[in-house]
XYZ file of C-alpha atoms in Angstrom:
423
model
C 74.729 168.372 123.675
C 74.090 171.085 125.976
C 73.298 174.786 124.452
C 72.905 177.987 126.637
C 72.104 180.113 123.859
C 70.775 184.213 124.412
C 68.511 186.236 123.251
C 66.062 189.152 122.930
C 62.376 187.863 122.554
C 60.744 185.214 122.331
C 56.947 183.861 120.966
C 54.467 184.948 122.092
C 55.824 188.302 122.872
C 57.757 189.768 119.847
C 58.582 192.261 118.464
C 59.690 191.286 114.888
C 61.350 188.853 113.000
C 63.389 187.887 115.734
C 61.533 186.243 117.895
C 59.810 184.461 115.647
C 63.504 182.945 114.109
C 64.530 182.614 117.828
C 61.439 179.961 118.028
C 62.288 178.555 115.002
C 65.830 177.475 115.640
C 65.296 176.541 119.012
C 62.313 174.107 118.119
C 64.476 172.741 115.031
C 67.123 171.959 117.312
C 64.752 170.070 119.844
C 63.490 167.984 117.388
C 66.892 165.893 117.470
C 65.985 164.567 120.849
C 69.774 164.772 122.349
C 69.735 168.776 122.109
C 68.931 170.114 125.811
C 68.894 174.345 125.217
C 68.923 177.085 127.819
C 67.486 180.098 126.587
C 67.810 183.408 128.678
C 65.525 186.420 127.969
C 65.720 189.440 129.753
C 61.682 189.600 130.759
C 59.768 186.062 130.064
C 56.049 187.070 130.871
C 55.556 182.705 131.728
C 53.238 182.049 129.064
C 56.062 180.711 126.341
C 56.220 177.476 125.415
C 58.889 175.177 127.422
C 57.914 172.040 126.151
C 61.162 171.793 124.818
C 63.752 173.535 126.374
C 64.255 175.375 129.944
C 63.786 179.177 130.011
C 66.052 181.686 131.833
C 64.561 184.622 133.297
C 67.367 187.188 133.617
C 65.031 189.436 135.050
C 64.686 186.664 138.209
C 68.723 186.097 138.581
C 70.202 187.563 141.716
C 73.320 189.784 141.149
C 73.176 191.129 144.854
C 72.960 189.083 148.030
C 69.501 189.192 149.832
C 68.307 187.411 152.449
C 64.807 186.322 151.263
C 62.159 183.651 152.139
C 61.159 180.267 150.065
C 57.357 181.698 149.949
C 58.498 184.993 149.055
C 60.498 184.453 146.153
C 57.883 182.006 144.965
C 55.390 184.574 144.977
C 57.169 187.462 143.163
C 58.995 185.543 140.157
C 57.806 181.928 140.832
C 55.825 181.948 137.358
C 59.060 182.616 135.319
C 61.883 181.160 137.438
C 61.839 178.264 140.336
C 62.701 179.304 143.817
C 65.326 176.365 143.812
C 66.892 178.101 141.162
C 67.041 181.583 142.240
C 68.931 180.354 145.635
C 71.988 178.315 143.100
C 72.414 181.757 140.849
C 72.581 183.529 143.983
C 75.409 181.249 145.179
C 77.094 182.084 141.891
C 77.168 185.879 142.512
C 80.679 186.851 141.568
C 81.465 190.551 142.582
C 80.183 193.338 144.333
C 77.122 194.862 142.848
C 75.442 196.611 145.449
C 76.433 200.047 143.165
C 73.618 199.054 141.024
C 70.257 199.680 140.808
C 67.991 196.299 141.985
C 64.992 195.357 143.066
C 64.379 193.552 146.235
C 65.486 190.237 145.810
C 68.511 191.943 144.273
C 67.814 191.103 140.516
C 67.826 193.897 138.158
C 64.396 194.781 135.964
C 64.450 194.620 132.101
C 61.760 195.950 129.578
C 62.904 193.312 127.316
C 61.698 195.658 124.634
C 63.915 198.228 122.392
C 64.135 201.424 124.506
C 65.863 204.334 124.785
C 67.886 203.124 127.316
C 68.521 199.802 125.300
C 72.442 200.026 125.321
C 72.059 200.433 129.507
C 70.203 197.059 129.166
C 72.522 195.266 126.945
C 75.256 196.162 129.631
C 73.388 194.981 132.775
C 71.840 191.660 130.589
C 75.768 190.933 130.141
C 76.807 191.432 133.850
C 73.806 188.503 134.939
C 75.183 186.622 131.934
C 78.292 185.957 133.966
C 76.100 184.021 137.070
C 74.411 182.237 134.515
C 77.481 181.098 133.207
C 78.900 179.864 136.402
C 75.980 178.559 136.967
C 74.287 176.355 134.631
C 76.547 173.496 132.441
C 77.202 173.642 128.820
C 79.148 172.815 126.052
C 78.462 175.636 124.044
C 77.244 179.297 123.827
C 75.264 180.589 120.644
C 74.138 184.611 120.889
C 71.783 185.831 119.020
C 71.970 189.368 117.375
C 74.462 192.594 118.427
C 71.734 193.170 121.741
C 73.159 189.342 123.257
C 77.254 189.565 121.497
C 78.441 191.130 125.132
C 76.373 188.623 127.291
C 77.796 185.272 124.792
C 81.401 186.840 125.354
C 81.255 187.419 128.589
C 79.785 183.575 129.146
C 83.107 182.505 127.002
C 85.299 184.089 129.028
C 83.598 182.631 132.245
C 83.147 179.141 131.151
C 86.101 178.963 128.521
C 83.324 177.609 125.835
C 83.013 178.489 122.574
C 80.853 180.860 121.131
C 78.676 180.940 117.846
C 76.778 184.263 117.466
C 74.319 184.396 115.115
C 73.624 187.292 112.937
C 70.199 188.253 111.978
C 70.643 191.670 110.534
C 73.442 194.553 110.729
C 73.577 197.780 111.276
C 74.442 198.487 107.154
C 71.216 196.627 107.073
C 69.127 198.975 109.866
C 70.593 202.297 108.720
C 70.918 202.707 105.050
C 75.064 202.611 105.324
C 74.640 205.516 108.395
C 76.031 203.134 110.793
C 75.594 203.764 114.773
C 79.395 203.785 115.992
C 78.222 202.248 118.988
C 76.247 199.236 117.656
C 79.018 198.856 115.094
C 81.828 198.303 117.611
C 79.286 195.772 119.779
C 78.836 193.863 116.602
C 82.479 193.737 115.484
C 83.413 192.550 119.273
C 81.063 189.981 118.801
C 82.361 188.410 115.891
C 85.746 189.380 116.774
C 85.324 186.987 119.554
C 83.086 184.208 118.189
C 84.358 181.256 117.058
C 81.375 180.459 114.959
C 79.550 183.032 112.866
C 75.851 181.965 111.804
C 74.698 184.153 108.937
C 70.853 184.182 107.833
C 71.647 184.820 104.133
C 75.057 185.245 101.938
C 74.252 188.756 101.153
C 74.777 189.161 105.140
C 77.618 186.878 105.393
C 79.390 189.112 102.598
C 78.553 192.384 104.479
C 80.155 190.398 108.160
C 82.752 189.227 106.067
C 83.762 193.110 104.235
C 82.337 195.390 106.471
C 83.495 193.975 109.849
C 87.047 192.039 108.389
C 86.087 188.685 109.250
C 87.695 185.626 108.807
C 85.628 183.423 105.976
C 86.248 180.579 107.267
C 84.177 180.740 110.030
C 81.274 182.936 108.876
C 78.601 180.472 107.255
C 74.780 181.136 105.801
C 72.216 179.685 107.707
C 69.377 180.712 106.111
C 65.861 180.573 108.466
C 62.602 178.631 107.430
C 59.239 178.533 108.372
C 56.833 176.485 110.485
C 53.507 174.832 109.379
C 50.565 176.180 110.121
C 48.626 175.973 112.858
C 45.145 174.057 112.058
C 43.713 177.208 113.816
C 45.784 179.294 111.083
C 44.872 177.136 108.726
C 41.257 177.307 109.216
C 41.138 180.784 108.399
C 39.245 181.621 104.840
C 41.074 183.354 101.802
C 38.272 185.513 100.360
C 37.106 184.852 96.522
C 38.486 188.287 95.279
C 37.332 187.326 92.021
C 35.882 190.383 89.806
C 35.877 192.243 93.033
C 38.501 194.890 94.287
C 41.960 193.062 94.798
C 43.932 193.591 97.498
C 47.991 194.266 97.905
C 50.120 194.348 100.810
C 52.867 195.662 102.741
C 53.198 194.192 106.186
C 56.414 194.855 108.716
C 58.426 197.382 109.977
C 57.515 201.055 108.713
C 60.729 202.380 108.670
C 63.647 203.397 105.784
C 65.053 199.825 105.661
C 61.892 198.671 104.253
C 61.110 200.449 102.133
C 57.599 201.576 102.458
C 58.441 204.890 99.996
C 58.802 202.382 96.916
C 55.091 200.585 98.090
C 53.382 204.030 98.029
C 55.090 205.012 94.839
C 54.364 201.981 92.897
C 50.892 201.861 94.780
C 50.474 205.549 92.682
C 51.586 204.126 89.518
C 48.773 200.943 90.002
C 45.991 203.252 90.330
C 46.946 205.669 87.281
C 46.082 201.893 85.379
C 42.828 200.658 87.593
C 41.211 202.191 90.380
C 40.151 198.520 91.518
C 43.250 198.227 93.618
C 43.059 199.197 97.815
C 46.570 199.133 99.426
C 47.340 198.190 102.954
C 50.142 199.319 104.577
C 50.363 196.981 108.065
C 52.549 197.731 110.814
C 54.195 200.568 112.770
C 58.035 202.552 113.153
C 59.261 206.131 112.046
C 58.210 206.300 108.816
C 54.331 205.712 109.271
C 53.508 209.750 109.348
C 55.278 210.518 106.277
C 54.017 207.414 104.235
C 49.941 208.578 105.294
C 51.287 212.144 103.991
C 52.912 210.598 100.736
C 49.995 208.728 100.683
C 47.750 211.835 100.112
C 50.593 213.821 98.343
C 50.105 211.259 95.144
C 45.872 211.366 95.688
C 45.821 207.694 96.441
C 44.739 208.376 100.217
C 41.363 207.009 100.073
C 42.966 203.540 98.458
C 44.969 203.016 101.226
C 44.706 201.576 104.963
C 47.112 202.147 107.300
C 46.036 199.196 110.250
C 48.852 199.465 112.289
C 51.345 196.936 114.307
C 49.320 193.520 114.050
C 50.834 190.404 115.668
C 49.900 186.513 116.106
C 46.564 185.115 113.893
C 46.018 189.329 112.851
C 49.300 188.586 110.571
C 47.576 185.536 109.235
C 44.412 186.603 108.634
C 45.834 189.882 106.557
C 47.963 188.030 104.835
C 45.231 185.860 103.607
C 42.823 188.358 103.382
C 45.383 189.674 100.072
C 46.206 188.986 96.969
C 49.602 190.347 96.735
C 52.653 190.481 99.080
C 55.054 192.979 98.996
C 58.496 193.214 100.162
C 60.533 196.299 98.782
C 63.054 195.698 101.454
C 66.207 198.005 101.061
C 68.657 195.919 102.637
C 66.707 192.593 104.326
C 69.214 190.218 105.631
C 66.676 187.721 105.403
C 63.111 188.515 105.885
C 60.363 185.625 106.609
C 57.331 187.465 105.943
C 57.014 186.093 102.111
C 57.730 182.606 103.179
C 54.730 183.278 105.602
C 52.694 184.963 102.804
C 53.615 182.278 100.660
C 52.326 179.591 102.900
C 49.022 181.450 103.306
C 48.395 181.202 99.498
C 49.403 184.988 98.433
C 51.254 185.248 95.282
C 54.631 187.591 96.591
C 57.115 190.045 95.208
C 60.269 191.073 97.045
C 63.321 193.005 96.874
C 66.698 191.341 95.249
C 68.125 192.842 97.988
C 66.406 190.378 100.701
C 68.326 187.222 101.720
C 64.873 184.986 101.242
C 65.444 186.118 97.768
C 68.687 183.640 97.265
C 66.472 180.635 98.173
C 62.832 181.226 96.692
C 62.518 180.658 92.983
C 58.593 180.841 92.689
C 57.625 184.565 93.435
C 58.737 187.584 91.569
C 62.105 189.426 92.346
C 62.473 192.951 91.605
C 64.973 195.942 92.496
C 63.906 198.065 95.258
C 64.226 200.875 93.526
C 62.330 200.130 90.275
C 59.235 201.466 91.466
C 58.185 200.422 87.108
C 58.917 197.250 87.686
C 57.133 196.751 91.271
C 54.062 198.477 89.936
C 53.951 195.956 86.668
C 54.296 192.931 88.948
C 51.515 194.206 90.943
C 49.095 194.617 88.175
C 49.938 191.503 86.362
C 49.295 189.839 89.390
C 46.684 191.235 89.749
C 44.880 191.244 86.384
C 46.407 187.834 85.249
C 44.693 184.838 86.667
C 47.113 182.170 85.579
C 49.946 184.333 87.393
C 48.139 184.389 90.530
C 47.328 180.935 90.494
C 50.796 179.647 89.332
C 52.362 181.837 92.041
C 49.930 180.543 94.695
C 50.119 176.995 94.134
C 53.971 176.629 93.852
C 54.935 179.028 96.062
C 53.307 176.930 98.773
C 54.384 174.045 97.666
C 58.077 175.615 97.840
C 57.988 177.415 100.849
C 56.549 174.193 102.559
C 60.053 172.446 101.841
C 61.917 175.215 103.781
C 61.795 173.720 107.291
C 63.161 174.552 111.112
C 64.153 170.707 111.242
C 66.386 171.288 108.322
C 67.894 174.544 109.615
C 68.362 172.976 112.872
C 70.642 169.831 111.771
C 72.765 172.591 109.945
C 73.015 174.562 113.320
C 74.075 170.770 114.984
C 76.613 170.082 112.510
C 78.097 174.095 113.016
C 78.428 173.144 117.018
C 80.210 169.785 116.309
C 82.937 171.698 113.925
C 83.375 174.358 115.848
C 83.547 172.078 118.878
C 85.902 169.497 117.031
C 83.600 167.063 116.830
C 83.557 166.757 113.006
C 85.992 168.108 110.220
């Protein structure tokens, strides 16, 4: 079966949770042998992985006409795409584009990050969707996220293929219920056109299924998994925090969907019990000012480090470095970091209102809001050896069971239905 499937980012450039799912299902798919994927990015740097499936660099496909050499082309984009197959898009060019702004082999540039100008990019990543999908051969078209809905529609309506989109978070999810009229109506024509919807949780699937008036019957939870560990990741050394200062963490996105107001406030209620506590709060977004404020609002400044964005073995080596997790997620569609935490040995506590919450039993669960709550799980954890060492020994055995091959036969047996192949 051949996929073209879209997306955003991919390892070992991300940006969040994304790209590391986008690796995941791709790789879980591969594993079937039979599965040949096509997976378009708007700016591959060259270094990702293509053992197992071919990489399109949108950034490298021709949407005007120009007259260029072999040696040329070879030496401008020749890392990420193959001269060969710059000439065959180019021969697949389907209307006049010379209106828009393009470089010199007539391709147009992406950041392939989340700028202002993001919706711009979503529109032009759509427009070389449809020489891509005159292009290359297929059977089926899987999007992933509201940034790739307009490129997998426009592919359908090219190639007549059906389309799965999968959802990895909502705007509900992003904006606390103030939803961006804009990104709304791009995710509602996505689904309104997919013939597939791939959910990461139920919670999400509910919120596709009431907030956007979609048809049940072909929205279905796919919930995501997590990889083994690298022997390099592996290899790294949990510190003996034993009648020394404990460590808890908060690692991901600092921004209002997250929930990093709840981690300060329960961090505050900790340290009115034991002062042996430090708090890290790891990662970057919109919120990061006001948490170091609310941070010294409360007096609890100098227990808490603010490290900023960390990404490949940093992630590992925090998460190891701590003895509690913490995920106070508002609205998390599905969130991996605790089944990452989990693998590393760290006892975890996250939000009811995550989507990893409806498949892992052995961590603790409490509402975002009850900042009590959070704060008791945190000290008991922390002050209760058989807790921590229950939590850390089954939660890895647990999370070790949740698998990309698994999650990838699901995803196989979604294209056959929706491709007739199966009832």
């Amino acid at each position: 079966m051949k996929v073209l499937m879209f997306g955003w980012e991919y390892p070992p450039h991300i940006l969040g949770g994304l790209g590391t799912a986008s690796y995941g299902i791709t790789k879980g798919l591969a594993e079937q042998g039979d599965m040949e994927i096509t997976f378009c990015l708007p700016k591959p740097w060259g270094d990702e992985d293509k053992s197992f499936l071919n990489i399109i660099a949108m950034n490298a496909v021709p949407i005007v006409y120009r007259d260029v050499d072999y040696d040329y082309v070879k030496s401008r984009i020749g890392n990420v795409i193959s001269p060969e197959l710059y000439y065959k898009m180019r021969d697949h060019i389907y209307a006049d584009f010379n209106y828009m702004l393009v470089n010199d082999l007539g391709c147009i540039e992406f950041s392939g990050k989340y700028m202002d100008n993001l919706h711009s990019e979503i529109n032009n990543y759509s427009i070389v969707a449809g020489v891509v999908a005159r292009q290359q051969e297929f059977d089926i078209i899987h999007a992933h996220d509201w940034l790739t809905y307009p490129a997998g529609i426009h592919a359908k309506k090219v190639s007549g293929k059906p389309l799965c989109i999968h959802v990895h978070a909502t705007d509900f999810d992003r904006s606390r219920g103030h939803v961006n009229p804009t990104v709304y109506s791009i995710e509602k024509d996505g689904m309104d056109n997919a013939d597939c919807i791939m959910c990461v949780s139920e919670l999400t699937r509910q919120t596709v299924i009431n907030q956007y008036h979609q048809d049940p019957r072909k929205c279905f939870t796919v919930h995501n998994a997590v990889y083994p560990l690298r022997q390099e990741l592996q290899d790294i050394p949990r510190p003996d925090h034993t009648n020394k200062e404990k460590i808890v963490t908060f690692l991901g996105r600092i921004t209002m969907q997250k929930g990093p107001e709840y981690f300060v406030e329960a961090a505050n209620m900790v340290l009115h019990r034991t002062r042996n506590v430090r708090f890290c709060m790891a990662g970057s977004g919109d919120m990061m000012d006001a948490m170091i404020y609310l941070a010294a609002e409360r007096g609890i400044a100098d227990r808490f480090h603010f490290p900023g964005f960390m990404r490949g073995k940093q992630v590992y080596e925090c998460l190891k470095d701590s003895d509690v997790y913490v995920m106070p997620s508002v609205s998390e569609p599905f969130g991996i970091s605790p089944l990452e935490a989990m693998q590393c040995g760290t006892p975890t506590i996250i939000s009811k209102q995550s989507g990893c919450a409806e498949i892992l039993t052995n961590c603790i669960k409490v509402d975002y809001w009850d900042i009590h709550a959070l704060a008791d799980s945190i000290y008991s954890i922390c002050h209760n050896d058989s807790l921590f060492n229950y939590l850390q020994t089954e939660g890895k055995r647990e999370v070790d069971q949740i698998t990309w091959e698994k999650v990838g036969l699901w995803i196989r047996e979604l294209y056959e239905r929706t491709l007739g192949l199966r009832k």
